[in-house]
Coordinates of C-alpha atoms in Angstrom, one line a residue:
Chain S
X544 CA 0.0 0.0 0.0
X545 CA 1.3 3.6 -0.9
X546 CA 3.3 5.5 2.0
X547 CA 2.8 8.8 3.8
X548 CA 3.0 11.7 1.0
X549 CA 4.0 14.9 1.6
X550 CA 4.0 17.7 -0.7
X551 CA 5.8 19.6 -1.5
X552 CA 9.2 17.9 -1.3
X553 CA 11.6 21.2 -1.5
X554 CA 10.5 24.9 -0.8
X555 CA 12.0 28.3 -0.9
X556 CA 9.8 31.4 0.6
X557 CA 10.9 34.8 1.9
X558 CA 10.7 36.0 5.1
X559 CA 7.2 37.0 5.9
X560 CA 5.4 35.2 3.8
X561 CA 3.0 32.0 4.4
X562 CA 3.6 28.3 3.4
X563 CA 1.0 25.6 3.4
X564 CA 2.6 21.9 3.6
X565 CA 0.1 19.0 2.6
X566 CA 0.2 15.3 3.9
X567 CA -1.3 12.3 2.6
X568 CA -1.7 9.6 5.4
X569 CA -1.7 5.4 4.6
X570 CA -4.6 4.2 4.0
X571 CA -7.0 3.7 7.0
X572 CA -4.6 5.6 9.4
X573 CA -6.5 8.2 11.2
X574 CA -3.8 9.8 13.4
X575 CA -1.5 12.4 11.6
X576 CA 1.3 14.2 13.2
X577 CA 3.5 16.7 12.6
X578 CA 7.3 17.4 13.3
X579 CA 10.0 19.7 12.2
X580 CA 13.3 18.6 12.1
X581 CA 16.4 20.3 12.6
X582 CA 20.4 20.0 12.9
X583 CA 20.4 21.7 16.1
X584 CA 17.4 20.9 17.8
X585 CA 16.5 17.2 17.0
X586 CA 12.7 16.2 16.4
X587 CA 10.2 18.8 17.4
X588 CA 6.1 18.1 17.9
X589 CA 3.9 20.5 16.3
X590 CA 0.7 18.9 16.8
X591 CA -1.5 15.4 16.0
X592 CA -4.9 15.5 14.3
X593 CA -7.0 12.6 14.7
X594 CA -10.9 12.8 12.9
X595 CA -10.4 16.4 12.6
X596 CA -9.5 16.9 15.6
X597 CA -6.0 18.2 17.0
X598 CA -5.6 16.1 20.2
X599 CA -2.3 17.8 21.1
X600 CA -0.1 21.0 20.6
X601 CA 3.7 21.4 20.8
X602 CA 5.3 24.5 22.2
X603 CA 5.2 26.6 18.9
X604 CA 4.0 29.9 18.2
X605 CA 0.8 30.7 17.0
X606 CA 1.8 30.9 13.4
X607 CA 2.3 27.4 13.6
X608 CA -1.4 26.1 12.7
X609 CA -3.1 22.8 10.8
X610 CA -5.8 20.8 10.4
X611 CA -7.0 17.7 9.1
X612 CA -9.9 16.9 6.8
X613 CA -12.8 14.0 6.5
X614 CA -10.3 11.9 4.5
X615 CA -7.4 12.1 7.1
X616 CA -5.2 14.1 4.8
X617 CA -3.5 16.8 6.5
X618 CA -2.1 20.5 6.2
X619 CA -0.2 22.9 8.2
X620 CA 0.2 26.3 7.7
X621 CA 3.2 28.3 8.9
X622 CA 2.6 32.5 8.9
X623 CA 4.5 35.2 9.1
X624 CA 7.9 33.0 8.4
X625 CA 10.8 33.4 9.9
X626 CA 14.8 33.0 9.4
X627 CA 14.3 30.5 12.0
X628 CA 11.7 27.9 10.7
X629 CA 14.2 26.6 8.0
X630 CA 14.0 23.2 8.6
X631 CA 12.4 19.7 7.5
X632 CA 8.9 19.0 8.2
X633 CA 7.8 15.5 8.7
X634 CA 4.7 13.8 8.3
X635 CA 4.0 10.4 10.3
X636 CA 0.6 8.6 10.4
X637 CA -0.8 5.6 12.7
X638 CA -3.8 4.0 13.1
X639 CA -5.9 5.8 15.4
X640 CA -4.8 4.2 19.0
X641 CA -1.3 4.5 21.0
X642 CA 0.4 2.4 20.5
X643 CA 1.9 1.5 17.2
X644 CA 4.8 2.9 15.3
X645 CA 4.4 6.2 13.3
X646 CA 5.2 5.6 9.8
X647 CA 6.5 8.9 8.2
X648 CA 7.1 10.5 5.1
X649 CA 9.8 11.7 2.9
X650 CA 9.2 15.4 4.5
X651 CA 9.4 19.0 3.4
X652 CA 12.5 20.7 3.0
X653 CA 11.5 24.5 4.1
X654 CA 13.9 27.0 3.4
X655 CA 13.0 30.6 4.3
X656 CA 15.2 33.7 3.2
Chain A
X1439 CA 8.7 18.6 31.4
X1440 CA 9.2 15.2 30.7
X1441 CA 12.6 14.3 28.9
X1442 CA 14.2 11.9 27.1
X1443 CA 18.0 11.9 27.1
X1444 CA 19.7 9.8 24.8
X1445 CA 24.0 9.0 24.5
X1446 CA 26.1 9.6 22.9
X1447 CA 25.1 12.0 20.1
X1448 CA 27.9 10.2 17.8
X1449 CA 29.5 7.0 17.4
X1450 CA 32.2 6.3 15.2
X1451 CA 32.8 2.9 14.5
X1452 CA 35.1 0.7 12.5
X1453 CA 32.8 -1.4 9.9
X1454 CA 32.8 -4.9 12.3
X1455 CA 32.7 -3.3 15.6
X1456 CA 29.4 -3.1 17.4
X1457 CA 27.6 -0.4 18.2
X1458 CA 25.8 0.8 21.6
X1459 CA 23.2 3.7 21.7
X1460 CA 21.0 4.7 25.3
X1461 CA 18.0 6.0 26.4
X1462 CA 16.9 7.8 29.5
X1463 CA 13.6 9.0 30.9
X1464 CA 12.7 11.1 33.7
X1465 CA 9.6 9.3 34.2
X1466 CA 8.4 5.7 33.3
X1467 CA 7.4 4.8 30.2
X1468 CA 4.4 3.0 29.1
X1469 CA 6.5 2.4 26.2
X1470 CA 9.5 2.9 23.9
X1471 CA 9.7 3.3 20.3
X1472 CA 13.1 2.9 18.2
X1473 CA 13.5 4.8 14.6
X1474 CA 16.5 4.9 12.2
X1475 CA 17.0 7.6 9.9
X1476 CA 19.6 7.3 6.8
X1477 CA 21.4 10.5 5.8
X1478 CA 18.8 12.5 3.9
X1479 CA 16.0 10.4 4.7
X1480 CA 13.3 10.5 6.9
X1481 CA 12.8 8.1 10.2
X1482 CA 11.6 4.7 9.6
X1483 CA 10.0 2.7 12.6
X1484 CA 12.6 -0.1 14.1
X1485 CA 10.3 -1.6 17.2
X1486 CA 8.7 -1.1 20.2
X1487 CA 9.2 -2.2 23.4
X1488 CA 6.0 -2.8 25.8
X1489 CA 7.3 -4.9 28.6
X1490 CA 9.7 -4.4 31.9
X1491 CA 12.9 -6.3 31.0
X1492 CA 11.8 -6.9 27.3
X1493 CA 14.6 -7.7 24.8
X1494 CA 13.6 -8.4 21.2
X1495 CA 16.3 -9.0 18.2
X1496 CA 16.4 -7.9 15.0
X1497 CA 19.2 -9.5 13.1
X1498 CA 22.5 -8.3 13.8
X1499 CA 20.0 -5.7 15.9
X1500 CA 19.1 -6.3 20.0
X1501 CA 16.6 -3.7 21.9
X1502 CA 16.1 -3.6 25.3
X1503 CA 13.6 -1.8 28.0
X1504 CA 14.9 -1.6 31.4
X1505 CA 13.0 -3.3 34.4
X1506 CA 11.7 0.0 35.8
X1507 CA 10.8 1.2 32.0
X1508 CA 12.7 4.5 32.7
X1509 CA 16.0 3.0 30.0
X1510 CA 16.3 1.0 27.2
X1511 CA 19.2 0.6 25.0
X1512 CA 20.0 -1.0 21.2
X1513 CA 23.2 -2.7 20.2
X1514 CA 24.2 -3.4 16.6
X1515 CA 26.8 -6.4 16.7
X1516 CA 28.9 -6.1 13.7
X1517 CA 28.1 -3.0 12.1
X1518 CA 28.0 -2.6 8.5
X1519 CA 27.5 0.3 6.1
X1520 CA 23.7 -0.2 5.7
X1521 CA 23.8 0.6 9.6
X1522 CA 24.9 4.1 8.7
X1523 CA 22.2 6.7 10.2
X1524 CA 20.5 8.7 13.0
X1525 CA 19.0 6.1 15.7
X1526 CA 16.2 7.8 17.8
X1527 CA 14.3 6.8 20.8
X1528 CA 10.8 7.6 21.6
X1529 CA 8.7 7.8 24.5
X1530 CA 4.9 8.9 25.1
X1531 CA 4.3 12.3 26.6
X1532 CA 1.9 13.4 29.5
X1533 CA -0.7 12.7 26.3
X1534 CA -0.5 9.6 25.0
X1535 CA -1.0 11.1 21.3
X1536 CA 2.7 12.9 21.5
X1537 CA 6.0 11.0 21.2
X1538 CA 8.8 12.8 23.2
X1539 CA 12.2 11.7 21.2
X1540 CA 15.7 11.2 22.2
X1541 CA 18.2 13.7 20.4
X1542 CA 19.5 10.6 18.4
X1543 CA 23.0 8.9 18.5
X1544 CA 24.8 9.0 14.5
X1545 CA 26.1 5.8 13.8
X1546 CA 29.4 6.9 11.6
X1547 CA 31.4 4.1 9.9
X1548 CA 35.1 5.2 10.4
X1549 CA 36.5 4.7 6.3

């Protein structure tokens, strides 16, 4: 069965604009989270959507938003962008419970400048 | 908060030589999760570990999850160059819908 897709693969955007990342979860995996990656601070949690719903929140700004539709696919939305939120942003789906192993995708690479 | 340290950050290895990475929690865990991640790739899911005093093998790969589920630890006997990557640990938060992750240990293969 097909993978976790995210899209786009590679981005470049200026300071102050907005980027919308998309996720495509497997096939009957409810639970969709979202990390950014980076050299010097490792595997961050932005947030987990399950029917809709965002059951939990990292410790990012505001700017930092997403939201999940009726299919399970996924988007995030970063505002006002910053120097500082250059990084790789992952997508990892699971069946609904804890439990299980996330299975993630081939990320975002976000450059901002 | 609730933290997962994980050591060392590197390892440099000669191709044959095995290959220890750690895990530490400041609370018990329900569980811990294992990931690899190859050099521009993204992290693929190794195992988890449910039980107090569980070891599991993969291969050339053995995990293990301390008695008081606070540690758990995998060795690689025999490294090879397919080994080469980021190994990450993984731990539920206060929520059970968050993972809290170890920094990672880098597996390097000394040339």
């Amino acid at each position: 069965k097909a993978g976790v897709t995210q899209t786009p693969r590679y981005l470049i955007k200026t300071r102050g604009q907005q980027v919308t990342l998309s996720c495509s979860p497997i096939s009957g995996h409810r639970s969709v989270s979202w990390y950014q990656q980076t050299p010097g601070q490792g595997l961050q949690f932005l947030f987990e959507y399950f029917s809709e719903t965002q059951r939990n929140k990292g410790n990012f700004p505001g700017r930092f938003s997403g939201r999940q539709f009726s299919n399970s696919r996924s988007e995030m939305n970063v505002s006002t962008l910053e120097l500082g939120d250059s990084a790789l942003y992952l997508c990892a789906s699971r069946p609904g419970h804890p439990g299980y192993g996330y299975t993630f995708g081939s990320g975002t690479r976000l450059t901002v400048v | 908060g609730q933290q997962v340290m994980q050591i060392p950050q590197y390892q440099h290895v000669q191709e044959g030589e095995d290959f220890t990475t750690y895990c530490n929690s400041s609370t018990t865990l329900s569980n811990i999760q294992w990931y690899k991640q190859r050099p521009g790739g993204h992290p693929v899911f190794l195992i988890q570990l449910v039980k107090s005093g569980e070891v599991k093998k993969q291969k050339r790969l053995t995990f293990q999850f301390g008695e008081a589920k606070k540690n758990s630890s995998l060795h690689i006997t025999a490294t090879q160059t397919t080994d080469v990557g980021t190994y990450f640990c993984a731990g539920p938060g206060d929520s059970n819908y968050q993972l809290i992750w170890g920094a990672g240990t880098k597996l390097i293969i000394k040339p």
